[in-house]
Amino acid sequence: MQWETVIGLEVHVQLATQSKIFSGASTAFGAAPNTQACAVDLGMPGVLPVLNESAVAMAVQFGLGINAEIPEVSIFDRKNYFYADLPKGYQTSQMYHPIVGPGEVEIVLGDDKTKRIRVHHAHLEEDAGKSLHEDYHGMSGIDLNRAGTPLLEIVSEPDMRSATEAVAYLRAIHAIVTYLDVSDGNMAEGSMRCDVNVSVRPEGQATFGTRAEIKNVNSFRFVERAIAFEVERQIELIEDGGQVVQETRLYDPEADETRSMRTKEEANDYRYFPCPDLLPVVLDRAYVDHLRSTLPELPAEKRARFENELGLSAYDAGVLSSSRPMAEYFEAVKAVCGDAKLAANWVQGELSGQLNRENMSIDDSPVTAQQLGELVLRVKDETINGKAAKQVFAALWNGEGDSADAIIEAKGLKQVTDTGAIEAMIDQVIAESPPQVAQYQNADPDKRGKMIGYFVGQVMKASRGTANPQQVNVLLKQKLDQI
Amino acid sequence: MHDKTLTELAAGLTTGDFSSRELTDHFLGRIERLDGEINSFITVTPEQAQASADAADATRRQGDAGPLNGLPLALKDLFCTQGVRTSCGSRMLDNFVSPYDATLVERLAAAGTVSLGKTNMDEFAMGSSNENSYYGPVKNPWDLAAVPGGSSGGSAAAVAAGLTPAALGTDTGGSIRQPAAFCGITGLKPTYGRVSRYGMVAYASSLDQGGPMARSAEDCALLLGAIAGHDPRDSTSVTRGVPDYRAELNAPLTGLRIGLPKEYFGEGLDPEVEAAVREAIKVYESLGASVQAISLPHTNLAIPAYYVIAPAEASSNLSRFDGVRFGHRCENPSDLIDLYKRSRAEGFGSEVKRRILMGTHTLSEGFFDAYYKKAQQVRRLIRQDFLDAFDEVDVLMGPAAPTPAFDLGANKDPLSMYLQDIYTIATNLAGIPGISVPAGFVGQRPTGLQILGPHFAESQLLNVAHQFQQATDWHLKRPSFGEENS
Amino acid sequence: MALELDDVRRAAHLARLGLSDEEAASYVDDLSRILEMADSLQAVDTEHVAPLSHSLDTTQHLRVDEVTEQDQRERFQRCAPAVEDGLYLVPRVVE
């Protein structure tokens, strides 16, 4: 039987506010335990929440970024349950009237096709603290620094049909929130994590299968692995006559498998009701319009512009717009060198290759966009040839010089285009290679083309790579044929 | 000194008849001698009080004294006070020394007042007799066999007994007005949102409101001016400006339109209480007011709606008491659930547990629409009753409670206790202000007249109450309690 | 709506409230009577009435996004029953 996978994602994005969603405590990552948990975050008796305007603005910006409806009124509810990392015994969230209504996200698939994934809604809520399981005399330690950090929970429709689509969606969300600067998107620090709902059904079946929810997956790769494992598990289970149970599972990256979580609460009953300490949030049209007017260009728009206006291939446009740092780098290189295609080739080729080999992100590139732009400019104006350009790039990467021009100068890589100088080098090579010249002259005229390579190599070597290769070719042919 | 109103004491401080330190020591002495009999304080803070009094006297010497400077008062023990136990009348918080001050406490301190200590109360403000306190019941200074009312029973009894000239209470369903009536003092519940709730341990957040309890309407006006006003730390506190609540006190009542809700004079009302209220209304007529009957048709739904909404909010508000960050924690918990269950079982008293169970049940799946949502819809109807009434009249009047103070131990059934709040509870659902003023006695137990007004009509309520107190002397009566000792 | 012992137990568990058998049994009666009283709400037609969560028709004001709170861990943890290395201690949590 052919099986179809159905995936929906709930992505939790920590918003990049200075202070918490309901208190004036800092949201900075990595502080000593409980030093950033104020009375409100600790749920001290009598304290009250006051909503952070940046959290609201960032949520709305995200909503506008996915072309979502922004309802005029949104309301905070309490989700009641007890847990060690939840200080008040409830999480302040939005159950019935979320701040962001239905929207959609375009994802790019490997074959340059795009697909629209619907977003059901996105709502604001507060993050919980953390339980630390080092042994404190058989006890766990609770750190509430993270408690109250604003989260935007983005809930998709079950529109994805493969792990690849799910990862592409997650990447698209990541790109949007980082483009908008509403989150640092740092998955390693937990700024972005997701719950993955996975089910399978026989192809052609209209109804969904029973889904399992894989909680708290915190990297693109883990999302892919977790789905792959889970799909296989569910199919095997059904094919062996079993049934998928609706449950919460955990992905264990070390074992590369998902496991049923021991149910911490047998029957969840969150007893949602409107938080009486917070009033309805009302967003007037002018406010939303103002935020809309300040939105930066988003990935999908950038991709279209790169393709249509800059003439890049669909593939290049997709890759270069996929993340904000990549796009910004590329656009800076282009601005310096004035040639989009050359800039794209260099960013995609030499730079990305080197970054990948060294497992670095573009933010950490030792070669700045300005430096690369100047290098590309020297390629474009033929100051150096391609081979020398690679040498210059390597030198920039290794910090052997501050600019392409300085390195070209220091290493004498300036392309030699002076015909006289090239002819002198050719004459010398011919003089030093009687056997090869003889071979060339005895060869069939139609085989000579191949044989000229040897002489080109010798001339380039003599010029230490600086001779213009096209000129060398032309002049060599003339000289050899005249002998 | 202890028979004087806050206003009179303020005058004495201004003229230098006595210092704040002398005044403070006088009341501390009375508390020490007399409170053993009525149990109105949970915690007395003599050292802090004396230090504040000395500071207030110094401020006065420098010529910086405001109207409240140096005046002693007491705080219901659910206002968080930094460095002082804030127990809420509960074993759960018996060991809780608050790390911060409530906004109301901050404002009173900034005004130069002197806190004598923290008054007894029904646990987490849940009760109408002050019998639900971990620290034992409070006795009514007018009759030690009677309850003082609740939940601000300690505050009411302490004022009535002359242990403090004024106190702060909170009112979620009548908890300022009913004990004020039972103890023969004046108590004002402001409009919801008028006074900050920050640092006031929450019972039912959408209903709770702090307010003054004192010997006269004038005293309440003085105190309200100090505590009212927007607080950026309370989203539900309003930004509207604070008037001088004493400015209108002497306005004449000619032309005042008084509405008598017929539902407030029905079955269950003690005839002597009714007689006292009707007598009071005659006083108003003699002052030039007109009286008309009015109907608040949804009155009988106020108690059912309240006992759905308040326990629901409470069940969630009280979840933070889990034995982890503050408050009572059980010995040797075997696991997390055991920690929660035993800490909460040991820390909470039976009425608190009853309301947590009630609220948890009505919010849970399958019951939410039938109870919580329905109660919120009815709440709108109840508010509309008042809005409609205030199209016709300026204020509403009626009894503050159906009976005078009842005997300690007389109301063992929770349901019959709930019915005590029949005349006060709807105002909290509607968010409007109300004041209870002494209006006579049934035997030796006082009874109160309740006056209700539209949202933010505190100035008018205080004016109406003050004019009554200019024409009558019920508020000047003092119990014989403590006389032989003073 | 009457309430059964199981309802009380369920609510007690959700509310993490330990109850002895006798306590649970006594609450069945009390709570049933309170719910019965609450059932009088059902008689009112509220079909076209919006629920009212706050008595004032005001809206949420927003706080400027700035850090206004400094570290007060030591003060806050003075009232805590069990702390170590700045952490609140609870019986071991298994994930």
XYZ file of C-alpha atoms in Angstrom, chain A residues 42 79-91 128-133 140-144 146-147 216 250 261-266 268 270-271, chain B residues 319-320 322-325 335-337 339-340 344, chain C residues 13-16 88 90-95:
61
model
C 7.815 34.139 40.262
C -4.320 27.645 30.789
C -4.431 25.938 34.160
C -2.113 23.069 35.079
C 0.479 22.317 37.680
C 4.089 21.753 36.776
C 7.423 22.403 38.397
C 8.505 24.988 35.831
C 5.149 26.827 35.817
C 5.186 29.224 38.766
C 1.580 30.428 38.867
C -0.085 27.100 38.189
C -1.343 28.542 34.923
C 0.162 29.783 31.714
C 7.832 28.490 31.334
C 10.999 28.098 33.400
C 13.397 25.167 33.286
C 13.886 22.122 35.449
C 17.506 21.157 35.964
C 17.996 17.514 36.644
C 15.467 18.800 40.803
C 16.344 22.486 40.648
C 14.004 25.048 39.143
C 15.316 28.092 37.284
C 12.618 30.613 36.395
C 12.970 31.940 31.192
C 9.525 32.164 32.798
C 9.884 20.255 21.656
C 9.636 12.791 22.522
C 6.298 10.304 27.002
C 5.199 9.002 30.324
C 1.983 10.952 30.630
C 2.606 13.646 33.212
C -1.071 14.368 33.465
C -3.427 11.474 32.832
C -5.456 17.070 30.603
C -6.670 23.003 31.161
C -9.781 24.885 32.290
C -2.708 27.606 42.218
C 0.504 29.530 42.861
C 2.272 25.091 45.662
C 4.965 24.809 48.310
C 7.803 25.680 45.936
C 8.666 29.393 46.051
C 7.231 13.280 44.392
C 5.995 16.482 42.776
C 2.309 15.588 42.982
C 4.382 17.945 47.290
C 1.481 19.830 45.738
C -2.094 22.509 49.719
C -6.730 16.006 41.562
C -6.844 18.775 38.957
C -6.449 21.324 41.756
C -3.712 19.226 43.395
C 14.173 26.232 43.872
C 11.369 20.184 44.090
C 11.140 16.396 44.205
C 12.885 14.960 41.184
C 11.077 15.736 37.962
C 11.192 12.951 35.388
C 10.698 13.926 31.750
